[in-house]
Structure formats: C-alpha cells, structure tokens
C-alpha cells in the first residue's frame, strides 16, 4: 500500500491548443515525479488524439462526416483559447515556442506515451461524433465514465481541463 | 468512518451546454458508483438550474431584468463552447444526440435529482445577477463558498467545470 | 501530522475576469477555513499578477513587446468569459458588483496576499510570453510544473480554472 505511486488524472475536455499543452505539461511533470498518470480525452479534447492524415472511413453518416471535417485532426491543428485573432495569436504562440525550444503539443503527446501515461479516449464521445479507432493514435485505451470514476476516486491530483 | 461513501464535488461555473453535459454525466456516473455527489452551480452555471418558463418577478432592478433576459433559462437554451457557428453546431450536437438516444442535459439533471445528487445554487451569484429562488428548480439547496469548502475538502474527486 | 492544515491548490490558467474572480473567492474562502492555499498562475492567468502601470522594459524582442501590449495589465483590464458583447457585459458585471459592494478582483488579490495565500507565477509562461519579474506584483513566488506537483499531490482541493 505505502509503496504505491500517487495518481494524477486529467480530464481533457477542451479542444484548445494552449489547454492541451497545459494538460500534457502537467501530465508529463507528474509522471516525472513517479505518479501514475491518466489523461481521459472527452468531447473536443478527443481531437488531440486524432491522426494527422485525412482518412476516408466507410459507413459514416452525413453528420459524422461533417463533424470529421470540421474538427481538427490532431493537436497541431487546434486553435488557442485566447487572442486567436483569426489564427494570428496562434502563429505568435507557435513562433515564440519555437524560439524558446518549447515542445509542441504533438511532441508532448509522444513523450507522454514514452512515459507510459495512460491515454484514454472517451467511447461515448467517439460514438456521438462518429470517430473511429482507426482515426485515433495507436496504443491508446478506450473507456467511458466508469473508467474515469475508477481512476479519479484514487487520484491525488484530479483536474478538468 | 470506513463505511462512509466517497465524495465527488463539482463546481459548475460554465454556462455552456456541452460542459454542463460533461458535469452531469460525471455526477450521475459517480452516484452510480455510490459516491455522495454535489454540484455547486455558480456564475453562468447557475443558468442550468433556471426554470423553463418566462417569469415576471417584481422588484427587480433594470440591470437584474436585463441579466434575466440575456441569460438562458435552463440547460436546454445554452449554447455550446466550440463550433457554435451561430447555433448550427449546437443543432448538429442535438441532432446527433437524438440519433444516439443520448440524454439531453435537462434529463440528466432530472436523473441527478432522482439519484439524490445535491444540487446547490450559489447565493452570491444569485444576489449579483438578481436571480430569485422561484426562478430556479424546486428541491435544490442554497449556499456560498463556505458550503463548497466544507464539501470540497473531503472530496475524492473535485472538479471545476 | 494531524495538526497540519488542509491544502487548497488552484491553477489559474484563464485570463477571464469572472474566472479569476471565482478562483480568488474560493482561495480566500479556503484560507478563512485555515487551508494552506496556493494559486499557481499560468498562461493567461499570469495577467492577473501584472502591475497596473505601463512599463518600458529593455531587451524585449518584437514578439515579446507585442504580447506585452496585447495582454491585459492586471485583473482590472480582463474581459469576461461570457456575454462580453464588446465590453458591455463586462461593464454590466462591474456595475452590478459595485451596487452589491462585491469586491473587485484587484481587491480579492490584495486580500489573498494579506491572508498569506501563496501566489506563484509560472516561470515557463513568463519565459514564453516575455514577462519579467518587475512587471508582476511584489511578494509573489516563482515556480514551474515541479512546484505545482509538489503542492498539488497533498491538496485536499485541487482545481484547474
């Protein structure tokens, strides 16, 4: 019991680049301090797990196709929550990150996978928005609200982002 | 002591339909796993507790009347946080929810009340925005920040949504 | 051990006036109930700690100067997250707060400092956006994600706002 690691559980609801960045920085930081870390991606946060490439998925309804087209494929394409100014603020942030050698969110996600952070995709959202497993990153897990409660109730740090 | 249920406490600050949906799905999920659940509605989140019908309340100031008119009466009238596109994304979400038989937030709130989830309206916000008890759902409770701290400090899961 | 105070740790990510208000009301409330309270200001939340006066800082890059000009200097200049309507909702909120003698966020921050609430500025964000210590309030602390994890893992209440 006493040798168990502490747990950090983050619900990533937001589809904003800066919020995904905050989520993944906290997650990677907690993992570096030996926490067992889970990021539960739901609603717009699910887009962070989408693969980069355009995919032609069969058997999607019209609405599902439209959601698929309107939502960003991967963190790289997400906008920021403040000062977006039609993409200008977004570009400023990316430029300033490059200048400071700050890791872009795509790389933070890769780092999270290398640190064995548990990335969960919310199956209820996938159903609703018509996202399929083949559209999401490999080596992630799938679960619903029960999976979250199971992790969250033992969390030392629980955040909704 | 050991037989006490775990606690989940959610502050619902947001007035967005999708965030209210997330809050109530987590709350109902935690209640299903025997947590004692409280949702503390503050700021724009208070609108989720408003009754559907237009009410003529006496003795409201001009500003209070204006807030009353500008803010949505109940979750049903809330917009979504992303891709609203002047109500279009909102309609897409509702259509897709209907297609998947997903419960609308109004029903999730009703379910929460049936599961004895503690719905608290923030009295400070009510004062500020001029919302009266008769405008809010029946069988809810009222409290301020002290009520929240009292619940929150024993929470296994605490979230700000 | 048993005589230790409970801890409340808030990450203030948001640059919205109403969310900063919620963060500081919860923080001051928790401190009144003898919690050890920390507010970790990151991303846009850092603007709450900016001094009121325009400053001419040497050695800033063009991008850093632009961020400095575009972001609000202090909570007083922040917009609200909902119903801003080009500043109109913001004015309504401020008017209604004055009428109810509710403390503006600037005063809530001062009260937090008087209650020995630990205000931390995220050094990574400061680097990214080019904010310097002399631009931020006196008597605050500085730290990165490790500082947050250290506090957060012992928190009775942890929130991301």
Short mmCIF file of C-alpha atoms in Angstrom, two decimals, chain B residues 11 13-16 19 42-44 61 63-64 66-67 70-71 79-80 124 127-130 145-146 148-149 152-155 158-161, chain C residues 6 8 18-19 21-23 25-27 29-30 33 35 80-83 85 88-89 92-93 95-97 99-100 102 156-161:
data_model
loop_
_atom_site.label_atom_id
_atom_site.label_comp_id
_atom_site.label_asym_id
_atom_site.label_seq_id
_atom_site.Cartn_x
_atom_site.Cartn_y
_atom_site.Cartn_z
CA UNK B 11 -18.25 23.31 -9.36
CA UNK B 13 -19.13 27.61 -13.44
CA UNK B 14 -19.65 27.30 -17.18
CA UNK B 15 -22.85 28.21 -18.97
CA UNK B 16 -22.04 26.02 -22.00
CA UNK B 19 -19.73 21.49 -20.31
CA UNK B 42 -22.01 29.33 -9.71
CA UNK B 43 -21.83 32.20 -12.20
CA UNK B 44 -23.09 31.09 -15.64
CA UNK B 61 -33.75 46.44 -10.90
CA UNK B 63 -29.86 45.59 -14.62
CA UNK B 64 -31.27 42.47 -12.98
CA UNK B 66 -31.53 42.66 -18.34
CA UNK B 67 -29.38 39.81 -16.97
CA UNK B 70 -29.91 37.85 -21.67
CA UNK B 71 -29.10 34.61 -19.87
CA UNK B 79 -25.05 27.26 -26.47
CA UNK B 80 -22.02 25.02 -26.92
CA UNK B 124 -23.59 35.13 -4.05
CA UNK B 127 -27.56 38.16 -5.46
CA UNK B 128 -25.26 39.59 -8.12
CA UNK B 129 -27.34 38.59 -11.14
CA UNK B 130 -30.64 39.10 -9.41
CA UNK B 145 -18.24 29.47 -0.75
CA UNK B 146 -18.20 28.11 2.83
CA UNK B 148 -18.34 24.46 -1.07
CA UNK B 149 -15.15 24.34 1.03
CA UNK B 152 -14.71 20.00 -1.23
CA UNK B 153 -12.15 19.34 1.47
CA UNK B 154 -13.44 15.78 1.88
CA UNK B 155 -13.83 15.11 -1.83
CA UNK B 158 -13.11 17.68 -7.02
CA UNK B 159 -13.59 19.34 -10.39
CA UNK B 160 -14.10 22.88 -11.66
CA UNK B 161 -16.01 22.84 -14.91
CA UNK C 6 -5.52 21.12 4.73
CA UNK C 8 -6.13 24.02 -1.50
CA UNK C 18 -15.05 36.17 -13.97
CA UNK C 19 -12.90 33.05 -13.73
CA UNK C 21 -12.90 36.17 -9.53
CA UNK C 22 -14.09 32.60 -8.90
CA UNK C 23 -10.50 31.46 -8.27
CA UNK C 25 -13.16 33.84 -3.96
CA UNK C 26 -12.54 30.11 -3.48
CA UNK C 27 -8.94 30.78 -2.42
CA UNK C 29 -12.73 31.21 1.38
CA UNK C 30 -10.42 28.23 1.85
CA UNK C 33 -11.18 27.91 6.86
CA UNK C 35 -6.38 25.87 4.49
CA UNK C 80 -15.38 38.24 -19.06
CA UNK C 81 -15.78 34.72 -20.47
CA UNK C 82 -19.47 35.06 -21.40
CA UNK C 83 -21.73 37.80 -22.67
CA UNK C 85 -20.65 41.89 -26.12
CA UNK C 88 -20.88 45.73 -22.47
CA UNK C 89 -21.41 42.60 -20.35
CA UNK C 92 -22.80 45.33 -16.53
CA UNK C 93 -20.95 42.91 -14.25
CA UNK C 95 -21.83 47.90 -12.22
CA UNK C 96 -23.75 45.15 -10.51
CA UNK C 97 -20.72 44.27 -8.37
CA UNK C 99 -24.08 48.02 -6.40
CA UNK C 100 -23.75 44.92 -4.23
CA UNK C 102 -18.80 42.89 -4.10
CA UNK C 156 -7.45 18.35 -0.31
CA UNK C 157 -8.90 20.57 -3.03
CA UNK C 158 -7.17 20.86 -6.43
CA UNK C 159 -8.80 22.90 -9.17
CA UNK C 160 -7.91 23.97 -12.70
CA UNK C 161 -9.65 27.22 -13.56
#
